[in-house]
Short mmCIF file of C-alpha atoms and ligand atoms in Angstrom, two decimals:
data_model
loop_
_atom_site.label_atom_id
_atom_site.label_comp_id
_atom_site.label_asym_id
_atom_site.label_seq_id
_atom_site.Cartn_x
_atom_site.Cartn_y
_atom_site.Cartn_z
CA MET A 1 5.93 26.36 10.02
CA ASP A 2 4.47 27.96 6.92
CA GLY A 3 3.70 24.90 4.86
CA LEU A 4 0.13 23.57 5.00
CA ILE A 5 -1.33 20.49 3.43
CA LEU A 6 -4.98 19.58 3.50
CA ILE A 7 -6.00 15.96 3.40
CA LYS A 8 -9.43 14.69 2.28
CA TYR A 9 -10.57 11.29 3.50
CA GLY A 10 -13.10 10.43 0.79
CA GLU A 11 -14.45 6.90 1.33
CA LEU A 12 -13.74 7.10 5.04
CA THR A 13 -16.49 9.58 5.61
CA THR A 14 -19.16 7.04 4.55
CA LYS A 15 -18.26 4.73 7.47
CA LYS A 16 -19.98 6.74 10.11
CA GLY A 17 -19.72 4.34 13.07
CA ASN A 18 -16.02 3.74 12.73
CA ARG A 19 -14.94 7.13 11.58
CA LYS A 20 -13.02 8.05 14.73
CA PHE A 21 -11.00 4.86 14.61
CA PHE A 22 -10.39 5.17 10.87
CA ILE A 23 -9.08 8.72 11.25
CA LYS A 24 -6.94 7.89 14.19
CA THR A 25 -5.40 4.95 12.28
CA LEU A 26 -4.79 7.25 9.31
CA GLU A 27 -3.13 9.73 11.59
CA ASN A 28 -0.81 7.10 13.02
CA ASN A 29 0.07 5.79 9.55
CA ILE A 30 0.88 9.34 8.37
CA ARG A 31 3.11 9.80 11.42
CA LYS A 32 5.03 6.68 10.55
CA ILE A 33 5.45 7.54 6.90
CA LEU A 34 6.53 11.10 7.66
CA LYS A 35 8.76 10.22 10.59
CA ASN A 36 11.78 12.03 9.03
CA PHE A 37 9.94 15.36 8.76
CA ASN A 38 9.11 18.13 11.22
CA PHE A 39 5.32 18.47 11.14
CA GLU A 40 2.13 18.78 13.13
CA ILE A 41 -1.23 17.14 12.42
CA LYS A 42 -4.67 18.61 13.23
CA TYR A 43 -7.93 17.01 12.20
CA ASP A 44 -11.68 16.91 12.37
CA TYR A 45 -14.21 14.48 10.98
CA VAL A 46 -14.01 15.97 7.49
CA ARG A 47 -10.37 16.73 6.83
CA MET A 48 -6.89 16.70 8.17
CA TYR A 49 -4.27 19.45 8.12
CA ILE A 50 -0.54 18.91 8.14
CA GLU A 51 1.56 21.87 9.10
CA CYS A 52 5.14 21.49 7.95
CA GLU A 53 8.28 23.38 6.85
CA LEU A 54 7.66 25.16 3.56
CA GLN A 55 10.69 23.44 1.87
CA ASP A 56 9.29 19.97 2.77
CA VAL A 57 5.87 20.44 1.15
CA ASP A 58 6.69 18.67 -2.16
CA SER A 59 8.40 15.68 -0.51
CA ILE A 60 5.61 15.31 2.01
CA VAL A 61 3.00 15.34 -0.79
CA LEU A 62 4.93 12.55 -2.53
CA ASN A 63 4.95 10.48 0.62
CA LEU A 64 1.26 11.11 1.28
CA GLN A 65 0.45 9.83 -2.21
CA LYS A 66 1.37 6.38 -0.85
CA VAL A 67 -0.86 6.49 2.22
CA PHE A 68 -4.08 4.52 1.93
CA GLY A 69 -7.22 6.22 3.17
CA ILE A 70 -6.31 9.52 1.59
CA HIS A 71 -8.40 10.57 -1.40
CA GLY A 72 -7.21 14.10 -2.06
CA ILE A 73 -4.17 16.13 -1.16
CA VAL A 74 -4.25 19.94 -1.38
CA VAL A 75 -1.25 22.17 -0.94
CA CYS A 76 -2.40 25.41 0.80
CA HIS A 77 -0.61 28.71 0.74
CA LYS A 78 -0.58 30.67 3.96
CA VAL A 79 -0.79 34.44 3.81
CA ASN A 80 -1.63 37.16 6.29
CA THR A 81 -3.18 40.34 5.03
CA LYS A 82 -5.88 40.97 2.42
CA ASP A 83 -3.25 42.48 0.05
CA GLU A 84 -1.13 39.37 0.40
CA ILE A 85 -4.11 37.17 -0.54
CA PHE A 86 -4.65 39.19 -3.66
CA GLU A 87 -0.97 39.09 -4.67
CA LYS A 88 -0.64 35.32 -3.95
CA ALA A 89 -3.86 34.56 -5.90
CA LEU A 90 -2.49 36.36 -8.92
CA GLU A 91 0.84 34.67 -8.61
CA LEU A 92 -0.76 31.19 -8.40
CA LEU A 93 -3.10 31.83 -11.31
CA LYS A 94 -0.31 33.14 -13.53
CA GLU A 95 1.26 29.64 -13.27
CA GLN A 96 -1.92 28.06 -14.65
CA SER A 97 -3.26 27.85 -18.18
CA PHE A 98 -6.98 28.51 -17.97
CA LYS A 99 -9.78 30.64 -19.47
CA THR A 100 -12.41 30.64 -16.78
CA PHE A 101 -12.19 30.72 -12.99
CA LYS A 102 -14.25 30.97 -9.85
CA VAL A 103 -13.33 32.21 -6.39
CA GLU A 104 -14.78 30.52 -3.33
CA THR A 105 -14.21 31.99 0.12
CA THR A 106 -14.89 30.44 3.51
CA ARG A 107 -14.72 32.71 6.49
CA ALA A 108 -14.07 30.69 9.64
CA ASP A 109 -12.82 33.81 11.42
CA LYS A 110 -15.97 35.90 11.74
CA SER A 111 -13.97 38.89 13.07
CA PHE A 112 -12.66 39.38 9.53
CA PRO A 113 -14.62 42.42 8.37
CA ILE A 114 -15.60 41.30 4.84
CA SER A 115 -18.23 38.64 4.19
CA SER A 116 -17.29 35.56 2.17
CA MET A 117 -19.39 36.61 -0.81
CA ASP A 118 -17.99 40.12 -0.89
CA PHE A 119 -14.52 38.86 -0.57
CA SER A 120 -14.90 36.46 -3.48
CA ARG A 121 -16.38 39.30 -5.53
CA GLN A 122 -13.52 41.66 -4.70
CA LEU A 123 -10.84 39.12 -5.39
CA GLY A 124 -12.59 38.06 -8.60
CA GLY A 125 -12.71 41.62 -9.83
CA TYR A 126 -9.01 42.04 -9.05
CA ILE A 127 -8.12 38.90 -11.06
CA LEU A 128 -10.29 39.99 -14.03
CA LYS A 129 -8.53 43.34 -14.05
CA ASN A 130 -5.06 41.81 -14.13
CA LEU A 131 -5.43 38.62 -16.24
CA ASP A 132 -7.06 37.80 -19.52
CA CYS A 133 -9.83 35.50 -18.36
CA SER A 134 -13.49 35.36 -17.38
CA VAL A 135 -15.64 34.08 -14.45
CA ASP A 136 -17.64 30.87 -14.77
CA VAL A 137 -19.42 29.99 -11.49
CA HIS A 138 -20.76 26.66 -12.79
CA ASN A 139 -17.94 24.95 -14.54
CA PRO A 140 -14.70 26.90 -14.09
CA ASP A 141 -11.36 25.75 -15.48
CA VAL A 142 -9.77 26.70 -12.21
CA LEU A 143 -11.31 26.93 -8.74
CA LEU A 144 -9.47 29.21 -6.37
CA LYS A 145 -10.35 28.60 -2.72
CA VAL A 146 -9.70 31.04 0.06
CA GLU A 147 -10.07 30.24 3.72
CA ILE A 148 -10.03 33.02 6.19
CA ARG A 149 -9.01 31.59 9.59
CA ARG A 150 -7.87 32.98 12.87
CA GLU A 151 -4.42 31.35 12.54
CA GLY A 152 -3.90 32.78 9.04
CA ASN A 153 -5.47 32.87 5.62
CA PHE A 154 -5.14 30.05 3.16
CA LEU A 155 -5.35 29.84 -0.59
CA TYR A 156 -5.35 26.72 -2.71
CA LEU A 157 -5.90 25.65 -6.28
CA ASN A 158 -5.39 22.15 -7.30
CA GLU A 159 -6.03 18.83 -5.65
CA THR A 160 -3.59 15.97 -6.05
CA PRO A 161 -5.42 12.65 -6.03
CA GLY A 162 -4.57 10.28 -3.20
CA ILE A 163 -4.50 6.48 -3.67
CA GLY A 164 -7.77 5.89 -1.84
CA GLY A 165 -8.61 2.69 -0.03
CA TYR A 166 -8.75 2.27 3.76
CA PRO A 167 -6.01 3.14 6.30
CA VAL A 168 -3.64 0.16 6.77
CA GLY A 169 -4.47 -1.58 9.98
CA ILE A 170 -8.18 -1.07 10.24
CA GLN A 171 -8.75 -4.70 9.20
CA GLY A 172 -6.20 -6.46 11.38
CA LYS A 173 -3.34 -8.53 10.08
CA GLY A 174 -2.85 -10.76 7.00
CA MET A 175 0.11 -13.03 6.20
CA LEU A 176 1.34 -12.43 2.59
CA MET A 177 3.28 -15.22 0.85
CA LEU A 178 5.85 -12.94 -0.75
CA SER A 179 7.98 -14.43 -3.54
CA GLY A 180 10.30 -12.57 -5.83
CA GLY A 181 7.76 -12.71 -8.69
CA ILE A 182 5.53 -10.05 -10.14
CA ASP A 183 2.20 -11.19 -8.66
CA SER A 184 2.68 -11.43 -4.92
CA PRO A 185 3.89 -7.81 -4.29
CA VAL A 186 0.84 -6.62 -6.26
CA ALA A 187 -1.34 -8.92 -4.13
CA GLY A 188 0.25 -7.38 -1.00
CA TYR A 189 -0.39 -3.87 -2.24
CA LEU A 190 -4.07 -4.63 -2.92
CA ALA A 191 -4.52 -6.11 0.52
CA LEU A 192 -2.89 -3.03 2.13
CA LYS A 193 -5.25 -0.91 0.11
CA ARG A 194 -8.25 -2.52 1.80
CA GLY A 195 -6.82 -1.74 5.22
CA VAL A 196 -5.10 -5.07 5.92
CA ASP A 197 -1.95 -4.89 7.94
CA VAL A 198 0.31 -7.06 5.78
CA GLU A 199 3.13 -9.14 7.17
CA CYS A 200 5.29 -11.21 4.76
CA LEU A 201 6.57 -14.69 4.61
CA TYR A 202 9.23 -15.88 2.18
CA PHE A 203 10.38 -19.52 1.57
CA GLU A 204 14.03 -19.81 0.80
CA SER A 205 15.95 -22.91 -0.18
CA PRO A 206 19.63 -22.20 0.10
CA PRO A 207 21.94 -23.24 -1.53
CA HIS A 208 19.48 -23.93 -4.36
CA THR A 209 18.22 -20.32 -4.08
CA SER A 210 20.71 -17.50 -3.73
CA LEU A 211 21.25 -14.62 -1.37
CA GLU A 212 20.33 -12.33 -4.28
CA ALA A 213 16.91 -13.97 -4.45
CA LYS A 214 16.36 -13.27 -0.75
CA ASN A 215 17.59 -9.68 -1.08
CA LYS A 216 15.25 -9.21 -3.99
CA VAL A 217 12.32 -10.22 -1.74
CA LEU A 218 13.55 -7.90 1.00
CA THR A 219 13.66 -5.06 -1.58
CA LEU A 220 10.09 -5.86 -2.60
CA ALA A 221 9.13 -5.76 1.05
CA SER A 222 10.79 -2.43 1.46
CA ILE A 223 8.74 -1.08 -1.48
CA LEU A 224 5.57 -2.35 0.15
CA ASN A 225 6.80 -0.78 3.35
CA GLU A 226 6.51 2.62 1.68
CA TYR A 227 2.72 2.00 1.68
CA SER A 228 2.55 0.60 5.18
CA GLY A 229 5.35 1.99 7.31
CA HIS A 230 5.96 -1.23 9.30
CA ILE A 231 6.28 -4.31 7.21
CA LYS A 232 7.66 -7.39 8.95
CA VAL A 233 9.22 -10.33 7.01
CA HIS A 234 9.53 -13.97 8.05
CA ILE A 235 12.13 -15.99 6.18
CA ILE A 236 11.37 -19.65 6.22
CA PRO A 237 14.26 -22.15 5.82
CA PHE A 238 12.58 -24.45 3.32
CA THR A 239 15.55 -26.54 2.01
CA LYS A 240 15.19 -29.66 4.13
CA LEU A 241 11.46 -29.98 3.58
CA GLN A 242 11.73 -29.27 -0.15
CA GLU A 243 14.45 -31.89 -0.55
CA ALA A 244 12.30 -34.38 1.38
CA ILE A 245 9.42 -33.68 -0.99
CA TYR A 246 11.57 -34.37 -4.08
CA LYS A 247 12.88 -37.59 -2.49
CA ASN A 248 9.51 -38.95 -1.56
CA VAL A 249 6.96 -37.78 -4.07
CA ASP A 250 6.40 -38.52 -7.73
CA ASP A 251 7.71 -35.80 -9.98
CA THR A 252 4.32 -34.82 -11.30
CA TYR A 253 3.07 -34.11 -7.76
CA VAL A 254 6.02 -32.34 -6.24
CA ILE A 255 4.68 -28.79 -6.87
CA THR A 256 1.19 -29.63 -5.57
CA ILE A 257 2.63 -31.02 -2.35
CA MET A 258 5.25 -28.33 -1.99
CA ARG A 259 2.46 -25.75 -2.11
CA ARG A 260 0.44 -27.65 0.44
CA MET A 261 3.47 -27.45 2.73
CA MET A 262 3.76 -23.74 2.06
CA TYR A 263 0.14 -23.27 3.08
CA ARG A 264 0.57 -25.40 6.25
CA ILE A 265 3.59 -23.31 7.23
CA SER A 266 1.83 -20.04 6.34
CA GLU A 267 -1.12 -20.96 8.52
CA LYS A 268 1.04 -21.84 11.52
CA VAL A 269 3.10 -18.64 11.24
CA ALA A 270 -0.09 -16.62 10.72
CA LYS A 271 -1.64 -18.07 13.88
CA GLU A 272 1.51 -17.44 15.92
CA GLU A 273 1.67 -13.84 14.67
CA LYS A 274 -2.11 -13.30 15.13
CA ALA A 275 -2.83 -12.83 11.45
CA LYS A 276 -6.39 -13.65 10.38
CA ILE A 277 -5.92 -14.49 6.71
CA ILE A 278 -3.33 -15.75 4.22
CA ILE A 279 -2.75 -13.64 1.16
CA ASN A 280 -0.95 -14.77 -1.99
CA GLY A 281 -0.38 -13.90 -5.67
CA GLU A 282 -2.08 -16.89 -7.22
CA SER A 283 -3.97 -16.16 -10.39
CA ILE A 284 -6.43 -18.59 -11.91
CA GLY A 285 -4.94 -20.72 -14.69
CA GLN A 286 -1.55 -18.99 -14.66
CA VAL A 287 0.43 -22.20 -14.03
CA ALA A 288 -0.31 -25.88 -13.28
CA SER A 289 -0.68 -25.29 -9.57
CA GLN A 290 -3.24 -22.55 -10.17
CA THR A 291 -5.97 -24.42 -11.96
CA LEU A 292 -9.16 -24.65 -9.94
CA ASP A 293 -8.47 -28.35 -9.30
CA SER A 294 -4.97 -27.62 -8.04
CA MET A 295 -6.18 -24.72 -5.92
CA SER A 296 -8.84 -26.97 -4.29
CA VAL A 297 -6.37 -29.72 -3.40
CA ILE A 298 -3.79 -27.21 -2.19
CA ASN A 299 -6.29 -25.12 -0.22
CA ALA A 300 -7.60 -28.23 1.52
CA VAL A 301 -4.79 -28.15 4.14
CA THR A 302 -6.04 -24.95 5.74
CA THR A 303 -9.29 -23.54 7.11
CA MET A 304 -7.89 -20.06 7.30
CA PRO A 305 -9.32 -17.73 4.64
CA VAL A 306 -6.92 -17.44 1.68
CA ILE A 307 -7.29 -14.16 -0.13
CA ARG A 308 -5.92 -13.95 -3.72
CA PRO A 309 -6.23 -10.31 -4.75
CA VAL A 310 -4.96 -10.93 -8.30
CA ALA A 311 -6.84 -14.24 -8.88
CA CYS A 312 -9.02 -12.79 -11.63
CA MET A 313 -6.58 -10.37 -13.18
CA ASP A 314 -4.78 -10.86 -16.50
CA LYS A 315 -1.00 -10.96 -16.35
CA LEU A 316 -0.88 -7.66 -18.28
CA GLU A 317 -3.12 -5.99 -15.76
CA ILE A 318 -0.95 -7.28 -12.91
CA ILE A 319 2.17 -6.01 -14.69
CA GLY A 320 0.56 -2.60 -15.18
CA LEU A 321 -0.14 -2.38 -11.41
CA ALA A 322 3.38 -3.62 -10.58
CA GLU A 323 4.78 -0.82 -12.71
CA LYS A 324 2.54 1.74 -11.06
CA ILE A 325 3.45 0.74 -7.49
CA GLY A 326 7.14 0.45 -8.23
CA THR A 327 7.78 -3.28 -7.77
CA TYR A 328 8.06 -4.37 -11.42
CA GLU A 329 11.72 -3.50 -12.00
CA THR A 330 12.78 -5.54 -8.96
CA SER A 331 10.42 -8.44 -9.73
CA ILE A 332 11.93 -9.07 -13.14
CA LEU A 333 15.42 -9.47 -11.78
CA PRO A 334 16.50 -13.00 -12.83
CA PHE A 335 17.01 -14.81 -9.50
CA GLU A 336 15.49 -18.24 -9.01
CA ASP A 337 12.71 -18.84 -6.50
CA CYS A 338 12.19 -22.17 -4.69
CA CYS A 339 9.13 -22.73 -6.90
CA THR A 340 11.21 -22.56 -10.08
CA ILE A 341 14.13 -24.74 -9.11
CA PHE A 342 13.84 -28.41 -10.14
CA LEU A 343 10.60 -27.63 -11.97
CA PRO A 344 9.14 -31.00 -13.18
CA LYS A 345 8.53 -31.39 -16.90
CA HIS A 346 4.89 -32.38 -16.54
CA PRO A 347 3.39 -31.08 -13.28
CA VAL A 348 -0.16 -32.44 -12.71
CA ILE A 349 -2.92 -30.02 -13.75
CA HIS A 350 -5.84 -31.86 -12.15
CA PRO A 351 -4.38 -33.40 -8.98
CA VAL A 352 -6.34 -36.05 -7.08
CA LEU A 353 -6.55 -35.55 -3.30
CA ASP A 354 -6.31 -39.34 -2.49
CA LYS A 355 -3.05 -39.58 -4.39
CA VAL A 356 -1.70 -36.55 -2.61
CA LEU A 357 -2.56 -38.04 0.77
CA GLU A 358 -0.78 -41.27 -0.20
CA TYR A 359 2.38 -39.40 -1.17
CA GLU A 360 2.32 -37.41 2.05
CA LYS A 361 2.35 -40.66 4.04
CA ASN A 362 5.83 -41.34 2.56
CA PHE A 363 7.60 -39.02 4.99
CA ASP A 364 7.28 -37.28 8.32
CA PHE A 365 6.47 -33.91 6.94
CA GLU A 366 4.89 -32.60 10.13
CA THR A 367 8.27 -32.51 11.97
CA LEU A 368 9.80 -30.70 8.99
CA VAL A 369 6.93 -28.23 8.80
CA ASP A 370 7.27 -27.42 12.49
CA GLU A 371 11.02 -26.98 12.10
CA CYS A 372 10.38 -24.48 9.29
CA VAL A 373 8.04 -22.46 11.55
CA LEU A 374 10.38 -22.62 14.52
CA LYS A 375 13.58 -21.74 12.74
CA ARG A 376 12.27 -18.78 10.78
CA GLU A 377 14.22 -15.61 10.76
CA THR A 378 12.12 -12.54 11.38
CA ILE A 379 12.99 -9.02 10.24
CA ASP A 380 10.85 -6.77 12.38
CA HIS A 381 9.97 -3.08 11.93
CA PHE A 382 11.20 -3.20 8.44
CA GLN A 383 12.53 0.21 7.60
CA GLN A 384 14.51 1.32 4.59
CA GLU A 385 17.54 2.45 6.63
CA GLU A 386 17.63 -0.90 8.47
CA PHE A 387 17.19 -2.64 5.15
CA ALA A 388 20.20 -0.80 3.68
CA ASP A 389 22.37 -2.26 6.46
CA LEU A 390 21.26 -5.80 5.56
CA LEU A 391 22.54 -5.66 2.00
P1 LIG B 1 5.19 -14.78 -11.03
O1 LIG B 1 4.96 -13.36 -11.02
O2 LIG B 1 6.46 -15.15 -11.77
O3 LIG B 1 4.05 -15.66 -11.35
P2 LIG B 1 4.75 -15.56 -8.43
O4 LIG B 1 5.35 -14.96 -7.22
O5 LIG B 1 3.34 -15.26 -8.64
O6 LIG B 1 5.59 -15.10 -9.56
P3 LIG B 1 4.02 -18.37 -8.55
O7 LIG B 1 4.84 -19.55 -8.83
O8 LIG B 1 2.94 -18.05 -9.47
O9 LIG B 1 4.99 -17.18 -8.38
O10 LIG B 1 3.44 -18.55 -7.13
C1 LIG B 1 2.15 -18.24 -6.69
C2 LIG B 1 2.14 -17.58 -5.37
O11 LIG B 1 2.74 -18.42 -4.33
C3 LIG B 1 3.02 -16.38 -5.27
O12 LIG B 1 2.34 -15.28 -5.78
C4 LIG B 1 3.27 -16.20 -3.81
O13 LIG B 1 2.24 -15.65 -3.14
C5 LIG B 1 3.46 -17.67 -3.39
N1 LIG B 1 4.88 -18.04 -3.43
C6 LIG B 1 5.53 -18.69 -4.44
N2 LIG B 1 6.85 -18.86 -4.11
C7 LIG B 1 7.01 -18.32 -2.91
C8 LIG B 1 8.15 -18.17 -1.98
N3 LIG B 1 9.32 -18.59 -2.35
N4 LIG B 1 7.93 -17.55 -0.85
C9 LIG B 1 6.71 -17.09 -0.52
N5 LIG B 1 5.66 -17.23 -1.28
C10 LIG B 1 5.78 -17.80 -2.47
MG1 LIG B 2 2.25 -16.10 -10.38
#
C-alpha cells in the first residue's frame, strides 16, 4: 500500500489523562467510517498514520473530513531513494503557485547518511536551481516537509483542515429528538462534535404524517451517520397520544402538552437505551413553544439534562451550518411533521403550569406514553446501504 495519510489530533493532545482513550475511540470511529476501504492504522500520542491504496487517498481524505477529533489531514507521498525525493519534491512544487518556500527534514532513520539540516539544504538548493522562487525560513508560502523513515521516505506539502471536536463516543450517549426540520439535525451534529454518541428519536403520526416525512427523517439520520458511523433511530408511534391530546385539551395548550409528552417519552426511551441526556433543536423565541416560559413548563416533566445546541443561534446561522453539514436540502423538503399538523391559531406563549396540570388530568396519558415507548420501531446500526433498502 503506497498511500499514506497523516492525521493530527489537535485539541485531543491537551487532554493528557484521557489521551489513550480518546485516541483509541478515534481509531475505532475511523475504522467504522472507512469500513469499505483497505487500510491500516498506526498511531502514537501525537499523530496517526493511515496506510491505504494510492487510488483511495482522495476518497479517504473526504471521509476523514467528517470524523470528529481530527484537526488536520496531510497526504504524504512515499518515495524510496534520495533522487526520488528530489524529483517528487519538484513535481509537487510545480503544482503550487508560490514565491517562497522552506524545506524541513526529520530523520527518524538515523542510518540514513545525511543529517536533516544538510538534507534540507541540498534539497532547497536543487529546488532553487530548477524553479523561479526563493527561500524564506520564517514565513514561507509553502512548507515542504520530508520524513526519512526506515519504512520509506515521505514528503508532504499541504494540510487539509479536519472538523475538530472530540471523537464521537467519549462522552457517552445522548437521545436526539430528530424531526424533519432544519434545527434538530444541526443540533445533532453539534452534539456529535462534542463527543456525544447520538441516538435519534422521531415521533410520527400516521396517517396525519406521511411515509415521505418518515423517510426524510431517515435520510437526515443517514447524513448524521456519516459523522458518527453508527446512528440508531427510534420511531415513536405518536398518533393515539396526539389524538387524545387534541380531544382533551384546549386548543391554545395542545402544543405545550404535546411537547411535554414528547419529553416524557424521550426520557423513558433515553433511560432504556442508557442515554444520559436529551438533545433537541429548540431555539429561544423561535416559536410559541420555545419562549422561556414555554420551555420552563415543558422542561418540568423531566429531570434529565436537556441540551439545546442551537438555543442561542439565529435561524440564519443554523441554516448556514445545515448547508455546511449537508442536511439543509433534505430539511426543506415539504413534508408535514406531527408538530405542524393541526397547528392551533393562537398557541399559548406564556403557559401556566397549574393549567397544564389540570388539562393533563383529563385523560390517562401515562398509559399512552408507555405504549409509545413500548411500541417503538428501532432501526439499529444505521448504515447507508441498509437505509437504501428501506426506501
Ligand atoms: P424547524 O427547523 O422547522 O424549526 P424543528 O425541527 O426545529 O424544525 P420545531 O417545531 O421548532 O421543529 O421543534 C423543536 C424541536 O423539537 C425540534 O428541533 C426537535 O428536536 C423536536 N421535535 C419536533 N418535532 C419532532 C418530531 N416529530 N420528532 C422528534 N423530535 C421532534
Ligand atoms: Mg425549530
